[in-house]
């Protein structure tokens, strides 16, 4: 297969950045198709750690073309800061391209993101406050500004009209202070010439690449349970982080998507609000958080931790058409006498095995666990599947059986070398 989609099978932060970087050694192109700089993808090369937010995780290979597709929302300030940060570390940034159809995040998007969260009070989503939701709202409402607009003559007039409209909302709906129109215009006009060289019709580039037999990796951000249709709505992001999202967000036909690789942690984490059936608000959850360094890459917030939820990952497998799973951070689970897998939800007097739409139902669900013996060996230096402790292998097999998808990669550390490939996937 010449294309593979990497999707998050849970609530994000599953280790997608690590897997993209690992697979990108064989890719010609890496393409982002949704989300924006709400993402935080960590790539570790030797002793160097990179946190990528908007720039695709193939950037550390000099030959790989990295594309920010039309479905992505782009904060020019964040983008240029990331470019400068990478350049300062000696990373080449001349193979990065942004779709001319991608939408632009404006300062009012960030401000409205923060104000609407404040207004929600107790019911806040816990967004990253990067302006993602408000930018997608404008896109759908048809008042967004696209990369192609940024390069056109009337960009200033367009910006001024939009800022004036948003200032009305900021002042009248939220009772907050208006934004300084001239300052925003000056800032954004300053980005035009810096951004111009990156902008292309990237859909044509990807299509051409596929015609030439190039290997294309589609890099999902967030995770299936944060999808605006399939996630724990309204505690979701405003895009489609599932495999189908790429048919829209990267400009290639759905029939071009080959492998669908689900990235799942060997346990579960979540940042932000919303129900979490297997959450552990106890010493076990704390131990997982500390062992896994579970603090957000983008916001630094502590991540909520819990056992592996096979109901949720089975749902993800179905929604994405997953062809395999990569099981990440298995090393973090060393040191437990027992490990649990949630195989069903108890709801009133029923057992639910399909992820429910209703958050009221989900919040009332209690996990039905199967308990497996744990292991105490350090996994981080193991390089082949047979070298894993028997109980770790049994745990992997239990996941495969419950989710119904083969685990083809096991990750036992953040580095490229800490990757056990059971069966080649790309
Ligand atoms: P992403 O958003 O899906 O790319 O994931 P993040 O980068 O936000 O979070 C995953 C974290 O786990 C990062 O700090 C990675 O360096 C780290 N990581 C990835 N794979 C492994 C692994 O197998 N073991 C351990 N211990 N850490 C890992
Ligand atoms: P990566 O790509 C984990 C969560 C936020 C919040 C919700 C909505 O690193 O896996 P938003 O700012 O998108 O409107 O926030 O989505 N969220 C993520 N959680 N990983 C991410 O990205 C996330 N991107 C957004 O915490 O709950
Ligand atoms: Mg992340």
CSV table of C-alpha atoms and ligand atoms in Angstrom, one decimal:
chain,number,residue,atom,x,y,z
A,1,UNK,CA,0.0,0.0,0.0
A,2,UNK,CA,1.3,3.4,-0.8
A,3,UNK,CA,-0.9,5.3,1.7
A,4,UNK,CA,-1.4,4.7,5.3
A,5,UNK,CA,-3.4,6.8,7.7
A,6,UNK,CA,-2.3,7.1,11.3
A,7,UNK,CA,-5.2,7.8,13.6
A,8,UNK,CA,-5.6,8.2,17.3
A,9,UNK,CA,-7.8,5.4,18.7
A,10,UNK,CA,-8.5,7.1,22.0
A,11,UNK,CA,-8.6,10.7,23.2
A,12,UNK,CA,-5.4,11.9,21.6
A,13,UNK,CA,-1.8,11.8,22.7
A,14,UNK,CA,-1.5,8.1,21.9
A,15,UNK,CA,2.0,8.5,20.5
A,16,UNK,CA,1.1,9.3,16.9
A,17,UNK,CA,4.1,11.7,16.5
A,18,UNK,CA,6.5,8.9,17.5
A,19,UNK,CA,4.9,6.4,15.0
A,20,UNK,CA,4.7,9.0,12.2
A,21,UNK,CA,8.4,9.7,12.7
A,22,UNK,CA,9.2,6.0,12.8
A,23,UNK,CA,7.3,5.2,9.6
A,24,UNK,CA,8.4,8.4,7.9
A,25,UNK,CA,11.9,6.9,7.3
A,26,UNK,CA,10.1,5.1,4.4
A,27,UNK,CA,7.7,7.9,3.4
A,28,UNK,CA,8.0,10.4,0.6
A,29,UNK,CA,5.2,12.6,2.0
A,30,UNK,CA,3.6,13.2,5.4
A,31,UNK,CA,0.2,15.0,5.3
A,32,UNK,CA,-1.8,16.6,8.1
A,33,UNK,CA,-5.5,16.8,7.2
A,34,UNK,CA,-7.3,18.3,10.2
A,35,UNK,CA,-6.9,20.1,13.5
A,36,UNK,CA,-4.3,22.8,14.0
A,37,UNK,CA,-1.8,23.7,16.7
A,38,UNK,CA,-4.0,22.2,19.4
A,39,UNK,CA,-2.0,19.0,18.5
A,40,UNK,CA,1.2,18.2,20.3
A,41,UNK,CA,3.2,15.4,18.7
A,42,UNK,CA,6.4,14.4,20.3
A,43,UNK,CA,9.3,13.0,18.4
A,44,UNK,CA,12.4,11.8,20.1
A,45,UNK,CA,15.6,11.4,18.0
A,46,UNK,CA,18.6,10.3,20.1
A,47,UNK,CA,18.7,12.8,23.0
A,48,UNK,CA,16.8,15.4,21.1
A,49,UNK,CA,13.0,15.9,21.8
A,50,UNK,CA,10.8,17.8,19.4
A,51,UNK,CA,7.2,18.9,20.2
A,52,UNK,CA,5.4,19.5,16.9
A,53,UNK,CA,2.1,21.3,16.8
A,54,UNK,CA,1.3,22.2,13.3
A,55,UNK,CA,4.2,20.9,11.3
A,56,UNK,CA,3.9,17.3,10.2
A,57,UNK,CA,6.1,14.8,12.1
A,58,UNK,CA,8.0,13.8,9.0
A,59,UNK,CA,10.0,17.0,9.1
A,60,UNK,CA,13.1,15.5,10.7
A,61,UNK,CA,13.9,13.6,7.5
A,62,UNK,CA,15.5,15.8,5.0
A,63,UNK,CA,13.9,14.2,1.9
A,64,UNK,CA,10.3,14.0,3.2
A,65,UNK,CA,7.8,16.5,1.9
A,66,UNK,CA,5.5,17.7,4.7
A,67,UNK,CA,2.1,19.0,3.9
A,68,UNK,CA,-0.4,20.9,5.9
A,69,UNK,CA,-3.6,20.0,4.1
A,70,UNK,CA,-6.7,22.0,3.3
A,71,UNK,CA,-8.6,20.6,6.3
A,72,UNK,CA,-6.1,22.1,8.8
A,73,UNK,CA,-6.6,25.4,10.5
A,74,UNK,CA,-3.4,27.4,10.5
A,75,UNK,CA,-2.3,29.9,13.1
A,76,UNK,CA,0.4,31.8,11.2
A,77,UNK,CA,2.1,33.1,14.3
A,78,UNK,CA,2.3,29.5,15.7
A,79,UNK,CA,3.5,28.2,12.4
A,80,UNK,CA,6.3,30.7,12.0
A,81,UNK,CA,7.4,30.2,15.6
A,82,UNK,CA,7.6,26.5,15.0
A,83,UNK,CA,9.6,27.0,11.7
A,84,UNK,CA,12.0,29.3,13.5
A,85,UNK,CA,12.4,26.9,16.4
A,86,UNK,CA,13.2,24.0,14.0
A,87,UNK,CA,15.6,26.1,12.0
A,88,UNK,CA,17.4,27.1,15.1
A,89,UNK,CA,18.0,23.4,15.8
A,90,UNK,CA,19.3,22.8,12.4
A,91,UNK,CA,16.2,21.2,10.9
A,92,UNK,CA,15.5,21.9,7.2
A,93,UNK,CA,12.2,23.6,6.6
A,94,UNK,CA,12.2,24.0,2.9
A,95,UNK,CA,10.0,21.0,2.3
A,96,UNK,CA,7.0,22.2,4.2
A,97,UNK,CA,3.9,23.3,2.3
A,98,UNK,CA,0.5,24.7,3.3
A,99,UNK,CA,-2.7,24.2,1.3
A,100,UNK,CA,-4.1,27.4,-0.3
A,101,UNK,CA,-7.5,26.2,0.9
A,102,UNK,CA,-6.5,25.9,4.6
A,103,UNK,CA,-8.2,28.4,6.9
A,104,UNK,CA,-6.4,31.0,8.9
A,105,UNK,CA,-6.7,31.2,12.7
A,106,UNK,CA,-7.1,34.9,13.6
A,107,UNK,CA,-6.5,36.5,17.1
A,108,UNK,CA,-10.3,36.8,17.5
A,109,UNK,CA,-10.6,33.0,17.2
A,110,UNK,CA,-8.3,32.5,20.2
A,111,UNK,CA,-10.1,35.3,22.2
A,112,UNK,CA,-13.5,33.8,21.4
A,113,UNK,CA,-12.3,30.3,22.3
A,114,UNK,CA,-11.2,31.6,25.8
A,115,UNK,CA,-14.4,33.7,26.3
A,116,UNK,CA,-16.8,30.9,25.4
A,117,UNK,CA,-15.0,28.5,27.7
A,118,UNK,CA,-15.3,31.1,30.5
A,119,UNK,CA,-19.0,31.5,29.7
A,120,UNK,CA,-19.5,27.7,29.9
A,121,UNK,CA,-18.3,27.8,33.5
A,122,UNK,CA,-18.6,24.3,35.0
A,123,UNK,CA,-19.5,22.9,31.6
A,124,UNK,CA,-16.3,24.1,29.9
A,125,UNK,CA,-14.8,21.7,27.3
A,126,UNK,CA,-11.3,22.3,28.5
A,127,UNK,CA,-10.1,23.4,25.0
A,128,UNK,CA,-6.5,24.2,24.3
A,129,UNK,CA,-7.6,27.8,23.7
A,130,UNK,CA,-5.8,27.9,20.3
A,131,UNK,CA,-8.9,29.2,18.5
A,132,UNK,CA,-9.6,25.9,16.8
A,133,UNK,CA,-13.4,25.6,17.4
A,134,UNK,CA,-14.1,29.3,16.5
A,135,UNK,CA,-12.0,29.0,13.3
A,136,UNK,CA,-13.9,25.9,12.1
A,137,UNK,CA,-17.2,27.6,13.0
A,138,UNK,CA,-16.3,30.5,10.6
A,139,UNK,CA,-15.3,28.0,8.0
A,140,UNK,CA,-18.7,26.3,8.1
A,141,UNK,CA,-20.5,29.6,8.5
A,142,UNK,CA,-18.6,30.8,5.3
A,143,UNK,CA,-17.0,33.7,7.0
A,144,UNK,CA,-13.5,32.2,7.3
A,145,UNK,CA,-10.3,33.5,5.8
A,146,UNK,CA,-8.2,31.1,3.7
A,147,UNK,CA,-4.6,31.0,2.9
A,148,UNK,CA,-5.4,32.0,-0.7
A,149,UNK,CA,-7.1,35.2,0.7
A,150,UNK,CA,-3.9,36.0,2.6
A,151,UNK,CA,-2.1,36.3,-0.7
A,152,UNK,CA,-4.8,38.4,-2.4
A,153,UNK,CA,-5.0,42.2,-2.8
A,154,UNK,CA,-8.0,42.7,-0.7
A,155,UNK,CA,-6.7,40.8,2.3
A,156,UNK,CA,-6.6,43.9,4.5
A,157,UNK,CA,-10.2,44.9,3.6
A,158,UNK,CA,-11.4,41.3,4.3
A,159,UNK,CA,-9.6,41.2,7.7
A,160,UNK,CA,-11.0,44.6,8.7
A,161,UNK,CA,-14.6,43.5,7.9
A,162,UNK,CA,-14.2,40.3,9.9
A,163,UNK,CA,-12.5,42.0,12.9
A,164,UNK,CA,-15.3,44.5,13.0
A,165,UNK,CA,-18.0,41.7,13.0
A,166,UNK,CA,-16.1,39.8,15.7
A,167,UNK,CA,-15.6,42.8,17.8
A,168,UNK,CA,-19.4,43.2,18.0
A,169,UNK,CA,-19.7,39.6,19.2
A,170,UNK,CA,-16.8,40.1,21.7
A,171,UNK,CA,-18.3,43.3,23.1
A,172,UNK,CA,-22.1,42.6,22.9
A,173,UNK,CA,-22.2,38.8,23.6
A,174,UNK,CA,-19.3,38.4,26.0
A,175,UNK,CA,-19.1,41.9,27.4
A,176,UNK,CA,-15.4,41.9,26.8
A,177,UNK,CA,-13.1,44.6,25.4
A,178,UNK,CA,-12.9,45.0,21.6
A,179,UNK,CA,-9.7,43.9,19.9
A,180,UNK,CA,-7.4,46.5,18.3
A,181,UNK,CA,-8.2,46.3,14.6
A,182,UNK,CA,-5.1,48.2,13.4
A,183,UNK,CA,-2.7,46.1,15.5
A,184,UNK,CA,-4.2,42.8,14.1
A,185,UNK,CA,-4.0,44.1,10.5
A,186,UNK,CA,-0.4,45.2,10.9
A,187,UNK,CA,0.5,41.9,12.5
A,188,UNK,CA,-1.1,39.8,9.8
A,189,UNK,CA,0.1,41.9,6.9
A,190,UNK,CA,3.5,41.2,8.3
A,191,UNK,CA,3.0,37.5,7.8
A,192,UNK,CA,2.1,37.7,4.1
A,193,UNK,CA,5.6,37.5,2.6
A,194,UNK,CA,6.9,35.0,5.1
A,195,UNK,CA,4.0,32.7,4.5
A,196,UNK,CA,3.8,33.0,0.7
A,197,UNK,CA,6.6,30.6,-0.2
A,198,UNK,CA,4.9,27.8,1.7
A,199,UNK,CA,1.5,28.0,0.1
A,200,UNK,CA,0.5,25.6,-2.7
A,201,UNK,CA,-2.4,23.6,-4.1
A,202,UNK,CA,-1.3,20.7,-1.9
A,203,UNK,CA,-4.1,18.4,-3.2
A,204,UNK,CA,-2.4,18.4,-6.6
A,205,UNK,CA,0.9,17.6,-4.9
A,206,UNK,CA,-0.4,14.6,-3.0
A,207,UNK,CA,-2.3,13.3,-6.1
A,208,UNK,CA,0.7,13.7,-8.3
A,209,UNK,CA,2.8,11.9,-5.7
A,210,UNK,CA,0.4,9.0,-5.6
A,211,UNK,CA,0.4,8.8,-9.4
A,212,UNK,CA,4.2,8.5,-9.3
A,213,UNK,CA,3.9,5.7,-6.7
A,214,UNK,CA,5.2,7.8,-3.8
A,215,UNK,CA,4.6,6.6,-0.3
A,216,UNK,CA,2.2,8.9,1.6
A,217,UNK,CA,1.6,8.9,5.3
A,218,UNK,CA,-1.5,10.7,6.5
A,219,UNK,CA,-0.9,12.1,10.0
A,220,UNK,CA,-4.0,12.2,12.2
A,221,UNK,CA,-4.2,14.7,15.0
A,222,UNK,CA,-6.3,14.3,18.2
A,223,UNK,CA,-8.2,11.0,18.4
A,224,UNK,CA,-11.4,9.2,17.4
A,225,UNK,CA,-13.1,10.0,20.7
A,226,UNK,CA,-12.5,13.7,20.1
A,227,UNK,CA,-14.2,13.5,16.6
A,228,UNK,CA,-17.0,16.0,16.4
A,229,UNK,CA,-19.4,13.3,15.1
A,230,UNK,CA,-18.1,10.2,16.8
A,231,UNK,CA,-16.5,11.5,20.0
A,232,UNK,CA,-17.9,12.3,23.4
A,233,UNK,CA,-19.8,15.3,22.1
A,234,UNK,CA,-19.7,18.2,23.1
A,235,UNK,CA,-16.4,17.3,24.8
A,236,UNK,CA,-14.7,17.0,21.5
A,237,UNK,CA,-12.6,19.0,19.1
A,238,UNK,CA,-14.2,20.7,16.0
A,239,UNK,CA,-12.8,18.5,13.3
A,240,UNK,CA,-12.8,14.9,12.0
A,241,UNK,CA,-9.7,13.1,13.4
A,242,UNK,CA,-10.8,9.8,11.9
A,243,UNK,CA,-9.5,8.1,8.7
A,244,UNK,CA,-12.5,9.4,6.7
A,245,UNK,CA,-11.5,12.9,7.6
A,246,UNK,CA,-8.5,12.6,5.2
A,247,UNK,CA,-10.7,12.2,2.2
A,248,UNK,CA,-11.8,15.8,2.9
A,249,UNK,CA,-8.8,17.2,4.6
A,250,UNK,CA,-6.1,16.2,2.3
A,251,UNK,CA,-7.8,16.3,-1.1
A,252,UNK,CA,-7.4,12.7,-2.1
A,253,UNK,CA,-10.2,10.2,-2.8
A,254,UNK,CA,-11.3,7.7,-0.1
A,255,UNK,CA,-10.3,4.8,-2.4
A,256,UNK,CA,-6.7,6.0,-2.2
A,257,UNK,CA,-6.5,5.3,1.5
A,258,UNK,CA,-4.9,1.9,2.1
A,259,UNK,CA,-3.7,0.9,5.5
A,260,UNK,CA,-5.5,2.5,8.5
A,261,UNK,CA,-3.2,2.2,11.5
A,262,UNK,CA,-4.8,2.9,14.9
A,263,UNK,CA,-2.5,4.2,17.5
A,264,UNK,CA,-3.5,3.3,21.0
A,265,UNK,CA,-1.9,3.6,24.4
A,266,UNK,CA,-1.6,0.4,26.4
A,267,UNK,CA,-3.9,2.3,28.8
A,268,UNK,CA,-6.1,5.3,28.4
A,269,UNK,CA,-5.6,9.1,28.9
A,270,UNK,CA,-7.6,12.2,28.4
A,271,UNK,CA,-7.0,15.9,28.8
A,272,UNK,CA,-10.0,18.2,29.1
A,273,UNK,CA,-13.4,17.5,30.4
A,274,UNK,CA,-16.0,14.8,29.7
A,275,UNK,CA,-16.9,11.3,30.9
A,276,UNK,CA,-14.1,8.6,31.1
A,277,UNK,CA,-15.4,5.2,32.0
A,278,UNK,CA,-12.1,3.6,33.0
A,279,UNK,CA,-10.6,6.6,34.8
A,280,UNK,CA,-8.5,5.8,37.9
A,281,UNK,CA,-8.7,8.7,40.4
A,282,UNK,CA,-6.5,6.7,42.8
A,283,UNK,CA,-2.9,5.7,43.4
A,284,UNK,CA,-2.9,3.4,40.3
A,285,UNK,CA,-3.9,6.4,38.1
A,286,UNK,CA,-1.2,8.5,39.7
A,287,UNK,CA,1.4,5.8,39.2
A,288,UNK,CA,0.5,5.6,35.5
A,289,UNK,CA,0.6,9.4,35.2
A,290,UNK,CA,4.1,9.6,36.7
A,291,UNK,CA,5.5,6.5,34.9
A,292,UNK,CA,4.1,7.7,31.6
A,293,UNK,CA,5.0,11.4,32.2
A,294,UNK,CA,1.4,12.1,31.3
A,295,UNK,CA,1.4,15.9,31.1
A,296,UNK,CA,0.1,17.7,28.0
A,297,UNK,CA,2.5,18.5,25.2
A,298,UNK,CA,0.5,21.6,24.2
A,299,UNK,CA,-0.8,22.9,27.5
A,300,UNK,CA,1.2,21.1,30.2
A,301,UNK,CA,-2.0,20.0,31.9
A,302,UNK,CA,-1.9,16.7,33.8
A,303,UNK,CA,-3.6,14.0,31.8
A,304,UNK,CA,-6.4,11.9,33.4
A,305,UNK,CA,-5.4,8.2,33.4
A,306,UNK,CA,-7.2,4.9,33.4
A,307,UNK,CA,-7.1,1.3,32.2
A,308,UNK,CA,-7.4,0.2,28.6
A,309,UNK,CA,-10.9,0.5,27.4
A,310,UNK,CA,-11.6,-2.2,24.7
A,311,UNK,CA,-15.2,-1.0,24.2
A,312,UNK,CA,-13.8,2.3,23.1
A,313,UNK,CA,-11.0,1.0,21.0
A,314,UNK,CA,-13.3,-1.5,19.3
A,315,UNK,CA,-15.6,1.4,18.4
A,316,UNK,CA,-12.6,3.3,17.0
A,317,UNK,CA,-11.6,0.2,15.0
A,318,UNK,CA,-15.0,0.1,13.4
A,319,UNK,CA,-15.3,3.9,12.7
A,320,UNK,CA,-11.9,4.1,11.1
A,321,UNK,CA,-11.8,0.8,9.3
A,322,UNK,CA,-8.6,0.0,11.2
A,323,UNK,CA,-6.4,-2.6,9.6
A,324,UNK,CA,-3.9,-2.8,12.5
A,325,UNK,CA,-3.2,-1.4,15.9
A,326,UNK,CA,0.1,0.0,17.2
A,327,UNK,CA,0.2,-0.4,20.9
A,328,UNK,CA,2.1,2.4,22.6
A,329,UNK,CA,3.7,3.0,26.0
A,330,UNK,CA,3.5,-0.6,27.0
A,331,UNK,CA,6.7,-0.1,29.1
A,332,UNK,CA,4.7,2.2,31.4
A,333,UNK,CA,2.6,-0.8,32.6
A,334,UNK,CA,5.6,-2.6,34.1
A,335,UNK,CA,5.4,-2.8,37.9
A,336,UNK,CA,1.8,-3.7,38.4
A,337,UNK,CA,0.8,-7.1,39.9
A,338,UNK,CA,-2.5,-6.9,38.0
A,339,UNK,CA,-3.6,-5.2,34.8
A,340,UNK,CA,-7.2,-4.6,33.8
A,341,UNK,CA,-9.0,-4.4,30.5
A,342,UNK,CA,-12.5,-3.0,30.2
A,343,UNK,CA,-14.5,-5.4,27.9
A,344,UNK,CA,-18.0,-4.0,28.5
A,345,UNK,CA,-19.9,-1.3,30.3
A,346,UNK,CA,-22.5,-2.0,33.0
A,347,UNK,CA,-25.4,0.3,32.5
A,348,UNK,CA,-28.4,-0.1,34.8
A,349,UNK,CA,-29.2,-3.8,34.4
A,350,UNK,CA,-27.7,-4.1,30.9
A,351,UNK,CA,-24.2,-4.8,29.5
A,352,UNK,CA,-23.3,-2.3,26.8
A,353,UNK,CA,-20.6,-3.2,24.2
A,354,UNK,CA,-21.2,-0.4,21.7
A,355,UNK,CA,-20.0,3.0,22.6
A,356,UNK,CA,-23.1,5.0,23.5
A,357,UNK,CA,-24.0,8.4,22.0
A,358,UNK,CA,-25.6,9.7,25.1
A,359,UNK,CA,-23.2,11.3,27.6
A,360,UNK,CA,-25.7,10.7,30.4
A,361,UNK,CA,-25.6,7.0,29.6
A,362,UNK,CA,-21.8,7.1,29.3
A,363,UNK,CA,-21.4,8.9,32.6
A,364,UNK,CA,-23.5,6.3,34.3
A,365,UNK,CA,-21.6,3.3,32.8
A,366,UNK,CA,-19.4,1.3,35.0
A,367,UNK,CA,-16.4,-0.6,33.6
A,368,UNK,CA,-16.6,-4.4,33.4
A,369,UNK,CA,-13.0,-5.6,33.8
A,370,UNK,CA,-11.1,-8.6,33.0
A,371,UNK,CA,-8.0,-8.9,35.2
A,372,UNK,CA,-4.7,-10.2,33.8
A,373,UNK,CA,-1.5,-10.9,35.7
A,374,UNK,CA,1.0,-8.0,35.3
A,375,UNK,CA,4.8,-8.0,34.9
A,376,UNK,CA,7.7,-6.3,36.7
A,377,UNK,CA,10.4,-6.5,34.0
A,378,UNK,CA,11.7,-3.3,32.4
A,379,UNK,CA,10.6,-3.4,28.7
A,380,UNK,CA,12.5,-0.4,27.4
A,381,UNK,CA,15.5,-2.4,26.2
A,382,UNK,CA,13.6,-5.3,24.6
A,383,UNK,CA,13.9,-5.3,20.8
A,384,UNK,CA,11.8,-8.3,19.7
A,385,UNK,CA,8.3,-9.7,20.4
A,386,UNK,CA,9.5,-13.0,21.8
A,387,UNK,CA,11.7,-11.1,24.3
A,388,UNK,CA,8.7,-9.6,26.0
A,389,UNK,CA,7.6,-11.2,29.3
A,390,UNK,CA,4.9,-13.8,28.8
A,391,UNK,CA,2.3,-11.7,30.7
A,392,UNK,CA,3.0,-8.7,28.5
A,393,UNK,CA,2.4,-10.9,25.4
A,394,UNK,CA,-0.7,-12.3,26.9
A,395,UNK,CA,-1.9,-8.7,27.5
A,396,UNK,CA,-1.3,-7.8,23.9
A,397,UNK,CA,-3.1,-11.0,22.7
A,398,UNK,CA,-6.0,-10.2,24.9
A,399,UNK,CA,-6.3,-6.7,23.3
A,400,UNK,CA,-6.1,-8.2,19.8
A,401,UNK,CA,-8.8,-10.7,20.6
A,402,UNK,CA,-11.1,-8.2,22.3
A,403,UNK,CA,-10.7,-5.4,19.8
A,404,UNK,CA,-10.6,-7.8,16.8
A,405,UNK,CA,-7.6,-6.1,15.1
A,406,UNK,CA,-4.1,-7.4,15.0
A,407,UNK,CA,-1.4,-5.5,17.0
A,408,UNK,CA,1.4,-5.2,14.5
A,409,UNK,CA,3.6,-2.7,16.4
A,410,UNK,CA,4.5,-2.5,20.1
A,411,UNK,CA,6.2,0.6,21.4
A,412,UNK,CA,8.3,0.3,24.6
A,413,UNK,CA,9.8,3.8,24.8
A,414,UNK,CA,9.7,7.2,23.0
A,415,UNK,CA,12.8,6.6,20.9
A,416,UNK,CA,12.8,5.3,17.3
A,417,UNK,CA,14.8,2.2,18.4
A,418,UNK,CA,12.2,1.3,21.1
A,419,UNK,CA,9.8,0.0,18.5
A,420,UNK,CA,9.0,-3.7,18.1
A,421,UNK,CA,7.5,-4.5,14.7
A,422,UNK,CA,5.6,-7.7,14.7
A,423,UNK,CA,4.4,-7.4,11.1
A,424,UNK,CA,5.5,-4.6,8.7
A,425,UNK,CA,2.7,-2.0,8.2
A,426,UNK,CA,4.1,0.5,5.7
B,1,LIG,P1,0.6,12.3,20.1
B,1,LIG,O1,-0.1,13.6,20.3
B,1,LIG,O2,-0.3,11.2,19.8
B,1,LIG,O3,1.7,12.4,19.1
B,1,LIG,O4,1.3,11.9,21.5
B,1,LIG,P2,2.1,12.9,22.5
B,1,LIG,O5,3.4,13.2,21.9
B,1,LIG,O6,1.3,14.1,22.9
B,1,LIG,O7,2.2,12.0,23.8
B,1,LIG,C1,2.9,10.8,23.8
B,1,LIG,C2,4.0,10.8,24.8
B,1,LIG,O8,4.5,9.5,25.0
B,1,LIG,C3,5.2,11.6,24.3
B,1,LIG,O9,5.9,12.2,25.3
B,1,LIG,C4,6.1,10.6,23.6
B,1,LIG,O10,7.5,10.9,23.6
B,1,LIG,C5,5.9,9.4,24.5
B,1,LIG,N1,6.0,8.1,24.0
B,1,LIG,C6,5.6,7.6,22.8
B,1,LIG,N2,5.7,6.3,22.7
B,1,LIG,C7,6.1,5.9,23.9
B,1,LIG,C8,6.4,4.6,24.4
B,1,LIG,O11,6.2,3.6,23.9
B,1,LIG,N3,6.8,4.6,25.7
B,1,LIG,C9,7.0,5.7,26.5
B,1,LIG,N4,7.4,5.6,27.7
B,1,LIG,N5,6.7,6.9,26.0
B,1,LIG,C10,6.3,7.0,24.7
B,2,LIG,P1,-2.9,15.4,19.8
B,2,LIG,O1,-2.8,15.5,18.3
B,2,LIG,C1,-5.3,15.4,23.3
B,2,LIG,C2,-8.8,18.1,23.4
B,2,LIG,C3,-8.7,19.3,24.4
B,2,LIG,C4,-10.2,19.4,24.7
B,2,LIG,C5,-10.8,19.1,23.3
B,2,LIG,C6,-11.2,20.4,22.5
B,2,LIG,O2,-1.7,15.8,20.5
B,2,LIG,O3,-3.3,14.0,20.2
B,2,LIG,P2,-9.8,22.1,21.1
B,2,LIG,O4,-8.7,23.1,21.5
B,2,LIG,O5,-9.3,21.1,20.1
B,2,LIG,O6,-11.0,22.8,20.8
B,2,LIG,O7,-10.1,21.3,22.4
B,2,LIG,O8,-9.9,18.4,22.6
B,2,LIG,N1,-7.6,18.0,22.5
B,2,LIG,C7,-6.6,17.1,22.6
B,2,LIG,N2,-6.4,16.2,23.5
B,2,LIG,N3,-4.5,15.5,22.3
B,2,LIG,C8,-4.7,16.4,21.3
B,2,LIG,O9,-4.0,16.4,20.2
B,2,LIG,C9,-5.8,17.3,21.5
B,2,LIG,N4,-6.3,18.3,20.7
B,2,LIG,C10,-7.4,18.8,21.4
B,2,LIG,O10,-8.0,19.0,25.5
B,2,LIG,O11,-10.6,18.4,25.6
B,3,LIG,MG1,-0.3,15.1,21.8
